Coordinates of C-alpha atoms (C1' of nucleotides) in Angstrom, one line a residue:
Chain A
X4 CA 135.4 57.3 90.5
X5 CA 136.5 56.8 86.9
X6 CA 134.8 59.3 84.8
X7 CA 133.1 58.0 81.7
X8 CA 131.5 60.9 79.9
X9 CA 129.8 60.0 76.7
X10 CA 127.9 62.2 74.3
X11 CA 124.9 63.6 76.0
X12 CA 121.9 61.5 75.3
X13 CA 118.4 61.4 76.8
X14 CA 118.0 59.4 80.0
X15 CA 121.3 60.5 81.3
X16 CA 121.8 62.6 84.4
X17 CA 123.4 65.9 83.5
X18 CA 126.5 66.2 85.8
X19 CA 126.4 70.0 85.8
X20 CA 122.8 71.0 86.6
X21 CA 120.7 70.2 89.6
X22 CA 117.5 71.4 91.1
X23 CA 116.8 72.1 94.8
X24 CA 113.4 72.7 96.4
X25 CA 112.5 74.9 99.3
X26 CA 109.2 73.3 100.4
X27 CA 107.2 75.5 102.7
X28 CA 104.5 74.4 105.0
X29 CA 102.4 76.2 107.6
X30 CA 101.3 74.8 110.9
X31 CA 98.8 77.6 111.7
X32 CA 101.5 79.2 113.8
X33 CA 104.7 79.5 111.8
X34 CA 106.4 78.6 108.5
X35 CA 108.2 75.3 108.2
X36 CA 110.6 73.9 105.7
X37 CA 111.0 70.3 104.6
X38 CA 114.7 69.3 104.9
X39 CA 116.4 66.0 104.3
X40 CA 118.8 64.3 106.6
X41 CA 121.9 63.0 105.0
X42 CA 123.1 61.3 108.2
X43 CA 125.7 58.7 107.6
X44 CA 126.7 58.2 111.2
X45 CA 128.7 61.3 111.5
X46 CA 127.0 64.6 112.2
X47 CA 126.4 66.6 109.0
X48 CA 124.0 69.4 108.3
X49 CA 120.6 68.8 106.7
X50 CA 120.0 69.8 103.1
X51 CA 117.2 70.9 100.8
X52 CA 115.8 68.1 98.7
X53 CA 117.3 68.2 95.3
X54 CA 119.1 66.2 92.6
X55 CA 120.7 66.4 89.2
X56 CA 118.5 66.8 86.2
X57 CA 118.1 64.4 83.3
X58 CA 119.2 65.6 79.9
X59 CA 115.8 65.2 78.4
X60 CA 114.0 66.7 81.2
X61 CA 112.5 70.2 81.6
X62 CA 113.9 72.1 84.6
X63 CA 110.4 72.5 86.1
X64 CA 109.8 68.8 85.5
X65 CA 112.9 67.9 87.4
X66 CA 111.7 69.9 90.4
X67 CA 108.3 68.2 90.2
X68 CA 110.0 64.9 90.1
X69 CA 112.2 65.6 93.2
X70 CA 109.1 66.8 95.0
X71 CA 107.1 63.7 94.1
X72 CA 109.9 61.3 94.9
X73 CA 110.2 62.8 98.3
X74 CA 106.6 63.4 99.3
X75 CA 104.4 61.5 96.8
X76 CA 102.6 64.7 96.1
X77 CA 101.6 66.0 92.7
X78 CA 100.1 69.2 91.5
X79 CA 101.6 71.3 94.1
X80 CA 102.5 75.0 93.8
X81 CA 105.9 75.5 92.4
X82 CA 107.8 78.6 91.3
X83 CA 111.4 79.0 90.2
X84 CA 113.6 81.2 92.4
X85 CA 116.6 81.3 90.2
X86 CA 120.0 79.8 89.5
X87 CA 122.8 79.6 92.0
X88 CA 126.2 78.9 90.7
X89 CA 129.0 80.0 93.0
X90 CA 131.9 77.8 91.9
X91 CA 132.7 77.5 95.6
X92 CA 129.3 76.3 96.7
X93 CA 130.8 72.9 97.4
X94 CA 133.5 74.0 99.9
X95 CA 132.5 72.2 103.1
X96 CA 134.3 69.0 103.7
X97 CA 131.1 67.2 104.7
X98 CA 129.5 68.2 101.5
X99 CA 132.4 66.9 99.4
X100 CA 132.5 63.6 101.1
X101 CA 128.8 63.2 100.6
X102 CA 129.1 64.0 96.9
X103 CA 131.8 61.4 96.6
X104 CA 129.3 58.8 97.8
X105 CA 126.3 59.8 95.7
X106 CA 127.5 61.4 92.5
X107 CA 129.2 59.7 89.5
X108 CA 131.2 62.9 88.9
X109 CA 131.6 64.4 92.4
X110 CA 134.1 67.0 91.2
X111 CA 131.9 68.4 88.4
X112 CA 131.0 72.1 88.5
X113 CA 127.3 72.2 89.4
X114 CA 124.9 75.0 89.1
X115 CA 121.6 74.5 90.8
X116 CA 118.2 75.9 89.9
X117 CA 116.2 76.6 93.0
X118 CA 112.4 76.3 93.4
X119 CA 110.1 77.1 96.2
X120 CA 106.9 75.2 96.7
X121 CA 103.9 75.6 98.9
X122 CA 102.2 72.5 100.4
X123 CA 99.5 71.9 102.9
X124 CA 101.4 70.3 105.8
X125 CA 98.5 67.9 106.4
X126 CA 99.2 66.5 102.9
X127 CA 102.6 65.2 103.9
X128 CA 103.5 63.8 107.2
X129 CA 107.1 62.6 107.1
X130 CA 107.4 59.0 108.3
X131 CA 110.6 57.8 109.8
X132 CA 111.1 55.2 107.2
X133 CA 109.1 56.4 104.3
X134 CA 112.3 56.9 102.3
X135 CA 115.9 55.9 102.3
X136 CA 116.8 59.4 103.3
X137 CA 114.5 60.8 106.0
X138 CA 112.8 64.1 105.8
X139 CA 111.5 66.5 108.5
X140 CA 109.5 69.7 108.8
X141 CA 111.7 72.2 110.6
X142 CA 110.5 75.6 111.7
X143 CA 111.9 78.2 109.3
X144 CA 113.3 80.3 112.1
X145 CA 115.2 77.3 113.6
X146 CA 117.2 76.6 110.5
X147 CA 120.7 78.0 111.0
X148 CA 122.8 75.6 109.0
X149 CA 122.3 73.7 105.8
X150 CA 124.6 71.9 103.3
X151 CA 126.2 73.7 100.3
X152 CA 124.8 77.1 99.6
X153 CA 121.4 76.1 100.8
X154 CA 121.1 78.8 103.4
X155 CA 121.5 81.3 100.7
X156 CA 118.8 79.6 98.6
X157 CA 116.6 79.6 101.7
X158 CA 117.0 83.3 102.2
X159 CA 116.2 83.9 98.6
X160 CA 113.1 81.7 98.9
X161 CA 111.9 83.7 101.9
X162 CA 112.5 87.0 100.1
X163 CA 110.6 85.8 97.0
X164 CA 107.7 84.4 99.0
X165 CA 107.4 87.7 100.9
X166 CA 107.4 89.6 97.6
X167 CA 105.1 87.3 95.7
X168 CA 102.4 87.4 98.3
X169 CA 101.9 91.0 97.3
X170 CA 101.5 90.2 93.7
X171 CA 99.4 87.0 93.7
X172 CA 97.5 85.5 96.6
X173 CA 99.6 82.3 96.6
X174 CA 99.3 81.9 100.4
X175 CA 96.1 79.8 100.0
X176 CA 98.3 76.9 98.9
X177 CA 99.6 76.7 102.4
X178 CA 96.2 76.3 104.0
X179 CA 93.6 73.5 103.9
X180 CA 90.7 74.0 101.6
X181 CA 88.6 75.3 104.4
X182 CA 90.2 77.8 106.7
X183 CA 89.4 80.6 109.1
X184 CA 90.3 84.2 108.7
X185 CA 92.4 83.9 111.9
X186 CA 94.5 81.3 110.2
X187 CA 94.9 83.3 107.1
X188 CA 95.9 86.3 109.3
X189 CA 98.5 84.3 111.1
X190 CA 99.9 83.1 107.8
X191 CA 100.3 86.6 106.4
X192 CA 102.0 87.6 109.6
X193 CA 104.4 84.6 109.3
X194 CA 105.2 85.3 105.7
X195 CA 105.6 89.0 106.0
X196 CA 107.3 88.6 109.4
X197 CA 105.4 91.5 111.0
X198 CA 102.4 91.9 113.2
X199 CA 99.2 93.1 111.4
X200 CA 96.1 94.6 112.8
X201 CA 93.4 92.0 113.0
X202 CA 90.4 94.2 112.0
X203 CA 92.2 95.9 109.1
X204 CA 93.4 92.6 107.8
X205 CA 90.0 91.1 107.8
X206 CA 88.4 94.1 106.2
X207 CA 91.0 94.2 103.4
X208 CA 90.8 90.5 102.6
X209 CA 87.0 90.5 102.5
X210 CA 86.9 93.6 100.4
X211 CA 89.2 91.9 97.8
X212 CA 86.6 89.2 97.5
X213 CA 89.2 86.5 97.4
X214 CA 87.5 84.4 100.0
X215 CA 83.9 83.1 100.2
X216 CA 82.4 82.2 103.5
X217 CA 80.9 78.8 103.9
X218 CA 77.8 77.9 105.9
X219 CA 79.9 76.0 108.3
X220 CA 81.8 76.6 111.5
X221 CA 84.8 75.2 113.2
X222 CA 84.0 72.3 115.6
X223 CA 85.6 71.3 118.8
X224 CA 87.7 74.4 119.5
X225 CA 87.9 75.6 123.0
X226 CA 86.7 79.1 122.1
X227 CA 84.1 80.8 120.0
X228 CA 84.1 78.8 116.7
X229 CA 85.1 80.6 113.6
X230 CA 83.3 80.9 110.3
X231 CA 85.1 78.8 107.7
X232 CA 86.1 80.2 104.3
X233 CA 87.3 79.0 101.0
X234 CA 89.5 80.6 98.4
X235 CA 87.3 82.1 95.6
X236 CA 89.0 81.0 92.4
X237 CA 86.5 82.8 90.2
X238 CA 86.8 86.2 91.8
X239 CA 90.6 85.8 91.7
X240 CA 90.6 85.2 88.0
X241 CA 88.3 88.3 87.5
X242 CA 90.6 90.4 89.7
X243 CA 93.7 89.3 87.7
X244 CA 92.0 90.2 84.4
X245 CA 91.7 93.8 85.6
X246 CA 95.5 93.9 85.7
X247 CA 95.6 93.9 89.4
X248 CA 99.1 93.2 90.7
X249 CA 99.6 94.9 94.0
X250 CA 97.9 93.9 97.1
X251 CA 99.8 96.3 99.2
X252 CA 100.5 94.2 102.2
Chain B
X21 CA 133.3 68.6 65.6
X22 CA 135.1 65.8 67.5
X23 CA 134.1 65.8 71.1
X24 CA 136.9 65.9 73.6
X25 CA 135.4 66.0 77.0
X26 CA 137.9 65.8 79.7
X27 CA 137.5 66.0 83.4
X28 CA 136.1 69.4 84.4
X29 CA 138.8 71.7 85.3
X30 CA 139.0 75.5 85.6
X31 CA 139.4 77.5 82.5
X32 CA 137.2 75.2 80.5
X33 CA 133.9 76.2 79.1
X34 CA 131.0 74.2 80.6
X35 CA 129.1 72.7 77.7
X36 CA 125.8 72.6 79.6
X37 CA 125.4 76.1 81.1
X38 CA 125.2 79.4 79.4
X39 CA 124.2 82.9 80.3
X40 CA 122.1 85.3 78.1
X41 CA 121.6 89.0 78.7
X42 CA 118.6 91.2 77.9
X43 CA 120.2 94.6 77.8
X44 CA 117.7 97.5 78.0
X45 CA 118.3 101.0 76.9
X46 CA 116.0 104.0 76.8
X47 CA 116.1 106.6 74.1
X48 CA 113.9 109.1 75.9
X49 CA 110.9 107.8 74.0
X50 CA 110.8 104.0 74.2
X51 CA 112.7 101.0 75.5
X52 CA 115.3 99.3 73.3
X53 CA 117.1 96.0 73.5
X54 CA 120.6 95.2 72.4
X55 CA 120.6 92.2 70.1
X56 CA 123.4 90.6 68.1
X57 CA 123.3 89.7 64.5
X58 CA 124.5 86.2 63.7
X59 CA 124.3 86.8 60.0
X60 CA 126.2 84.3 57.9
X61 CA 124.9 85.2 54.5
X62 CA 121.6 83.5 55.0
X63 CA 118.8 85.2 56.9
X64 CA 118.7 84.1 60.5
X65 CA 117.0 85.8 63.4
X66 CA 118.9 87.9 65.8
X67 CA 119.8 86.7 69.3
X68 CA 120.4 88.0 72.8
X69 CA 124.0 88.2 73.7
X70 CA 125.2 85.2 75.6
X71 CA 127.7 82.5 75.9
X72 CA 128.7 79.3 77.8
X73 CA 130.1 79.8 81.2
X74 CA 133.6 78.8 82.4
X75 CA 133.8 76.2 85.0
X76 CA 135.6 78.4 87.5
X77 CA 133.3 81.3 86.9
X78 CA 130.5 82.6 89.0
X79 CA 127.2 82.9 87.0
X80 CA 127.0 86.6 87.7
X81 CA 130.6 87.0 86.6
X82 CA 129.8 85.2 83.3
X83 CA 127.0 87.7 82.6
X84 CA 129.3 90.6 83.4
X85 CA 131.9 89.1 81.1
X86 CA 129.4 88.8 78.2
X87 CA 128.3 92.3 78.7
X88 CA 131.8 93.7 78.9
X89 CA 133.0 91.7 75.8
X90 CA 130.1 93.1 73.8
X91 CA 129.9 96.7 75.0
X92 CA 133.1 97.4 76.9
X93 CA 131.0 98.6 79.8
X94 CA 131.7 97.7 83.4
X95 CA 129.7 98.4 86.5
X96 CA 126.3 98.2 84.9
X97 CA 123.1 97.3 86.6
X98 CA 122.5 93.5 86.4
X99 CA 119.9 91.3 87.8
X100 CA 119.2 87.6 87.3
X101 CA 115.9 86.6 85.7
X102 CA 116.1 82.9 86.1
X103 CA 117.1 79.7 84.4
X104 CA 115.5 78.5 81.2
X105 CA 115.9 74.9 80.3
X106 CA 113.4 73.6 77.9
X107 CA 115.1 70.6 76.4
X108 CA 113.6 71.7 73.0
X109 CA 114.9 75.2 73.1
X110 CA 117.2 74.4 70.3
X111 CA 114.6 73.3 67.8
X112 CA 115.0 75.7 65.0
X113 CA 117.2 74.6 62.1
X114 CA 119.0 77.9 61.9
X115 CA 119.9 77.7 65.5
X116 CA 121.2 74.2 65.2
X117 CA 123.5 75.0 62.2
X118 CA 124.7 78.1 64.1
X119 CA 125.6 75.9 67.1
X120 CA 127.5 73.5 64.8
X121 CA 129.7 76.4 63.9
X122 CA 130.4 77.9 67.2
X123 CA 130.2 75.2 69.8
X124 CA 132.6 72.4 70.6
X125 CA 129.6 70.2 71.6
X126 CA 126.7 71.5 69.6
X127 CA 124.4 68.7 70.7
X128 CA 124.8 69.1 74.4
X129 CA 121.8 69.9 76.5
X130 CA 122.1 73.6 77.5
X131 CA 120.3 75.4 80.2
X132 CA 120.7 79.1 80.2
X133 CA 120.6 81.6 83.0
X134 CA 119.1 84.8 81.9
X135 CA 120.0 88.3 83.1
X136 CA 118.6 91.7 82.4
X137 CA 120.7 94.8 82.6
X138 CA 120.0 98.5 82.4
X139 CA 122.4 100.7 80.5
X140 CA 122.5 104.3 79.5
X141 CA 122.2 104.2 75.8
X142 CA 124.6 107.1 75.4
X143 CA 127.3 104.9 77.0
X144 CA 127.2 102.3 74.2
X145 CA 126.8 103.3 70.6
X146 CA 127.1 100.1 68.5
X147 CA 129.7 100.6 65.8
X148 CA 129.4 98.6 62.6
X149 CA 132.7 96.9 63.1
X150 CA 133.4 97.2 66.8
X151 CA 133.1 93.4 67.1
X152 CA 133.2 90.3 65.0
X153 CA 129.5 89.9 65.5
X154 CA 127.6 93.1 65.2
X155 CA 125.1 94.5 67.7
X156 CA 122.2 96.9 67.4
X157 CA 119.7 98.6 69.6
X158 CA 116.2 97.5 68.5
X159 CA 113.0 99.0 69.9
X160 CA 111.5 96.5 72.3
X161 CA 108.1 96.6 70.6
X162 CA 109.6 95.8 67.2
X163 CA 111.2 92.5 68.3
X164 CA 109.0 89.7 67.0
X165 CA 111.5 86.9 66.4
X166 CA 114.7 85.8 68.1
X167 CA 116.9 82.7 68.2
X168 CA 116.3 79.8 70.5
X169 CA 113.9 80.6 73.3
X170 CA 115.0 84.2 73.5
X171 CA 111.5 85.6 72.9
X172 CA 110.5 83.8 76.1
X173 CA 113.4 85.2 78.0
X174 CA 112.6 88.7 76.6
X175 CA 109.1 88.4 77.8
X176 CA 110.3 87.4 81.3
X177 CA 112.7 90.3 81.3
X178 CA 109.9 92.8 80.5
X179 CA 107.7 91.3 83.2
X180 CA 110.5 91.4 85.8
X181 CA 111.5 95.0 84.9
X182 CA 107.9 96.0 85.3
X183 CA 107.6 94.3 88.6
X184 CA 111.0 95.5 90.0
X185 CA 110.4 99.1 89.2
X186 CA 107.7 98.9 92.0
X187 CA 110.1 97.5 94.5
X188 CA 113.3 99.4 93.8
X189 CA 113.8 102.6 91.8
X190 CA 116.1 100.9 89.3
X191 CA 114.9 103.0 86.4
X192 CA 117.5 105.6 87.1
X193 CA 120.1 103.3 85.6
X194 CA 118.5 103.9 82.2
X195 CA 118.9 107.7 82.4
X196 CA 121.9 109.9 82.2
X197 CA 123.1 111.3 85.5
X198 CA 121.2 114.5 84.9
X199 CA 117.7 114.1 83.6
X200 CA 114.4 115.9 83.6
X201 CA 111.2 114.8 85.2
X202 CA 109.6 114.6 81.8
X203 CA 112.2 112.0 80.8
X204 CA 111.7 110.1 84.0
X205 CA 107.9 110.2 83.4
X206 CA 108.3 108.9 79.8
X207 CA 110.5 106.1 81.1
X208 CA 108.0 105.0 83.7
X209 CA 105.3 105.0 81.0
X210 CA 107.5 102.9 78.7
X211 CA 108.3 100.4 81.4
X212 CA 104.8 100.1 82.8
X213 CA 103.3 100.3 79.3
X214 CA 100.6 102.6 80.3
X215 CA 99.9 106.3 80.3
X216 CA 100.3 108.1 83.6
X217 CA 99.1 111.5 84.7
X218 CA 101.9 114.1 84.5
X219 CA 101.0 116.1 87.5
X220 CA 100.4 113.1 89.7
X221 CA 103.6 111.5 88.6
X222 CA 105.7 114.5 89.4
X223 CA 104.1 115.0 92.8
X224 CA 104.7 111.4 93.7
X225 CA 108.3 111.2 92.6
X226 CA 109.1 114.5 94.4
X227 CA 107.4 113.4 97.6
X228 CA 109.5 110.2 97.7
X229 CA 112.6 112.4 97.8
X230 CA 114.4 110.2 95.3
X231 CA 115.5 113.0 93.1
X232 CA 117.3 116.2 94.0
X233 CA 116.9 119.2 91.7
X234 CA 120.1 120.8 90.4
X235 CA 120.7 124.5 89.9
X236 CA 120.8 123.9 86.3
X237 CA 118.5 123.8 83.3
X238 CA 118.3 122.1 79.9
X239 CA 120.0 124.0 77.1
X240 CA 119.2 124.2 73.5
X241 CA 115.7 122.7 73.6
X242 CA 113.0 124.3 71.4
X243 CA 110.6 124.7 74.3
X244 CA 110.7 125.9 77.9
X245 CA 113.9 124.4 79.3
X246 CA 113.4 121.9 82.1
X247 CA 115.0 121.8 85.5
X248 CA 117.6 119.1 85.7
X249 CA 117.5 116.4 88.5
X250 CA 119.8 113.8 89.9
X251 CA 119.0 110.5 91.6
X252 CA 119.4 111.0 95.4
X253 CA 121.4 108.0 96.6
X254 CA 121.4 109.1 100.2
X255 CA 117.6 109.5 100.5
X256 CA 117.2 106.2 98.7
X257 CA 119.3 104.4 101.2
X258 CA 117.4 106.0 104.1
X259 CA 114.1 105.0 102.5
X260 CA 115.2 101.4 102.1
X261 CA 116.2 101.2 105.7
X262 CA 112.6 101.9 106.7
X263 CA 111.6 98.7 105.0
X264 CA 110.0 100.5 102.1
X265 CA 109.3 98.0 99.3
X266 CA 106.3 99.2 97.4
X267 CA 106.2 102.3 95.3
X268 CA 102.7 101.5 94.1
X269 CA 103.1 102.5 90.4
Chain C
dC16 C1' 84.0 81.2 135.8
dC17 C1' 88.2 81.3 133.2
dA18 C1' 91.0 81.1 129.1
dA19 C1' 91.1 81.6 124.3
dA20 C1' 90.2 83.2 119.9
dA21 C1' 86.1 85.4 117.1
dG22 C1' 84.0 89.2 115.7
dT23 C1' 82.9 94.0 115.0
dG24 C1' 83.1 100.4 113.7
dT25 C1' 84.8 104.8 113.8
dT26 C1' 87.7 108.5 113.1
dG27 C1' 91.5 111.3 111.3
dA28 C1' 95.3 111.3 108.1
dA29 C1' 97.2 110.2 103.9
dG30 C1' 97.1 109.0 99.4
dT31 C1' 94.9 108.7 94.8
dT32 C1' 92.5 110.4 90.7
dA33 C1' 90.9 113.5 87.4
dC34 C1' 91.3 117.6 85.2
dA35 C1' 93.1 122.7 82.2
dC36 C1' 95.8 126.4 81.6
dC37 C1' 99.9 129.6 81.2
dC38 C1' 105.1 129.6 80.4
dA39 C1' 109.6 129.8 78.2
dT40 C1' 112.2 128.6 74.4
dG41 C1' 114.0 127.8 69.3
dC42 C1' 112.8 128.2 64.9
Chain D
dG25 C1' 103.8 133.7 66.1
dC26 C1' 103.7 129.0 66.5
dA27 C1' 105.0 124.5 68.0
dT28 C1' 106.7 122.0 71.9
dG29 C1' 107.1 120.3 76.2
dG30 C1' 107.5 122.5 81.2
dG31 C1' 105.3 123.5 85.1
dT32 C1' 101.5 124.1 88.4
dG33 C1' 96.6 123.4 92.3
dT34 C1' 92.4 121.7 93.9
dA35 C1' 88.4 119.0 95.1
dA36 C1' 86.2 114.5 95.6
dC37 C1' 87.1 110.2 96.8
dT38 C1' 89.4 106.1 98.6
dT39 C1' 92.4 103.9 101.4
dC40 C1' 95.0 103.3 105.6
dA41 C1' 96.2 103.2 110.5
dA42 C1' 95.1 103.1 115.1
dC43 C1' 92.4 101.6 118.6
dA44 C1' 88.9 98.2 122.7
dC45 C1' 85.2 95.7 123.9
dT46 C1' 81.7 91.9 123.6
dT47 C1' 80.8 87.0 122.2
dT48 C1' 81.0 82.0 122.2
dT49 C1' 82.9 77.9 123.2
dG50 C1' 85.5 74.0 126.0
dG51 C1' 87.3 72.8 130.1

DNA sequence: CCAAAAGTGTTGAAGTTACACCCATGC
DNA sequence: GCATGGGTGTAACTTCAACACTTTTGG
């Protein structure tokens, strides 16, 4: 517990700044969030994955590192939410005792920079023992308690995702490369948290030219198989160059 | 220059976290930003107002403090932009020598949390000697160089203001209590950086019911005096409760 | 043959764009 | 009387919202 603080040099963890990631996944029905279990025998709430940053490390890089350490994934969609710095964010007893265990300076004031990321759930299946700390996909709407101020961060992540989907079509990061319009429709309903008319949604998406249909259909589904689509990166770039910034969902 | 780092306790400045504020003002013609002059005889670029945070201080509170110390103003519109933490943000020689002068730990890694705020320019007229460091309103489009990574922060502030004006009608914070539709029109053009049709703009604003007209006209203007308007807080609250979140400008 | 999701058009209402002239005031 | 910004209406077009039935597959 002795505090040895030396002059800040590279390769050192910075005791005052951390990053936390809200990792969203979509199971074709609802949004899920990847949370880590800090279980130490006693019952403690789950937390968002995160850690202190290194002094020589860019903030974004720290978030990428946390994400890769946890899931092994690279090149995933990442966006900063903002900084959270309530001096009382470490008020719960369970959080304090956890910090005593894992931090060199458990008493230090910490501000955290939150990120949200969008991953294809198929790309990361948590395995019971894949890491020292275990992780799990939890349906967004079932999350009622988290460590520290992570509920607040989660709320901000939801808000920002909802807002951003109107500005850039980032939702495709949550779907596999090939998807159906029905899946895209469900995704938008999950993110915007409201029902949307099927016909109007399809018309709108197709008019925007953001998807291109493949010469391929779903297989093995117990109903009429759907056309498969892909995100059309080219048309998206063209659309952005026109200064488009409002999808009006 | 000796580094005395003790255990983090309240009332201490945190060496690793600062806040910076982009303070916007509108002169009825264009947007301006309040910058401070760090002049020490030699020629150095201006900077955004900012400072380290205290360990017992909420981030938002630190921004409010910086703002009040500089301008004397309270209760002004403030919104977080995000955290900026490139480890190389302190790469210019002039910035380093300035830090040597003002910081207890000039070498420390600093991440900064940026805010933008909207003030009525009439409320703060910089006086040459009102503070040790002098401040000035500079037209946004004339700012080509700033200290540290402040140009990057400024760009993010512009982007966020432009985006936010579509989500909440925050522009009114830049105008006096009583204003004309012509002034509001110019403001929207300045923020969105594009010309807008006068008649369509007026129709739209009035349809939204966000302004109420007063029984009062401009005085002493060398042209037909305009009706004066006020922001209608009540109707705004009602509108927000309907889940409105897209003004489509 | 049943369950489940896919796929498809029309209509009325609302909103958007583009555009040009007269008005009231101070100087 | 002239310069300056204030104030106003319409028509063509586009977009949006609401709504129900048939199709294809697996089981």
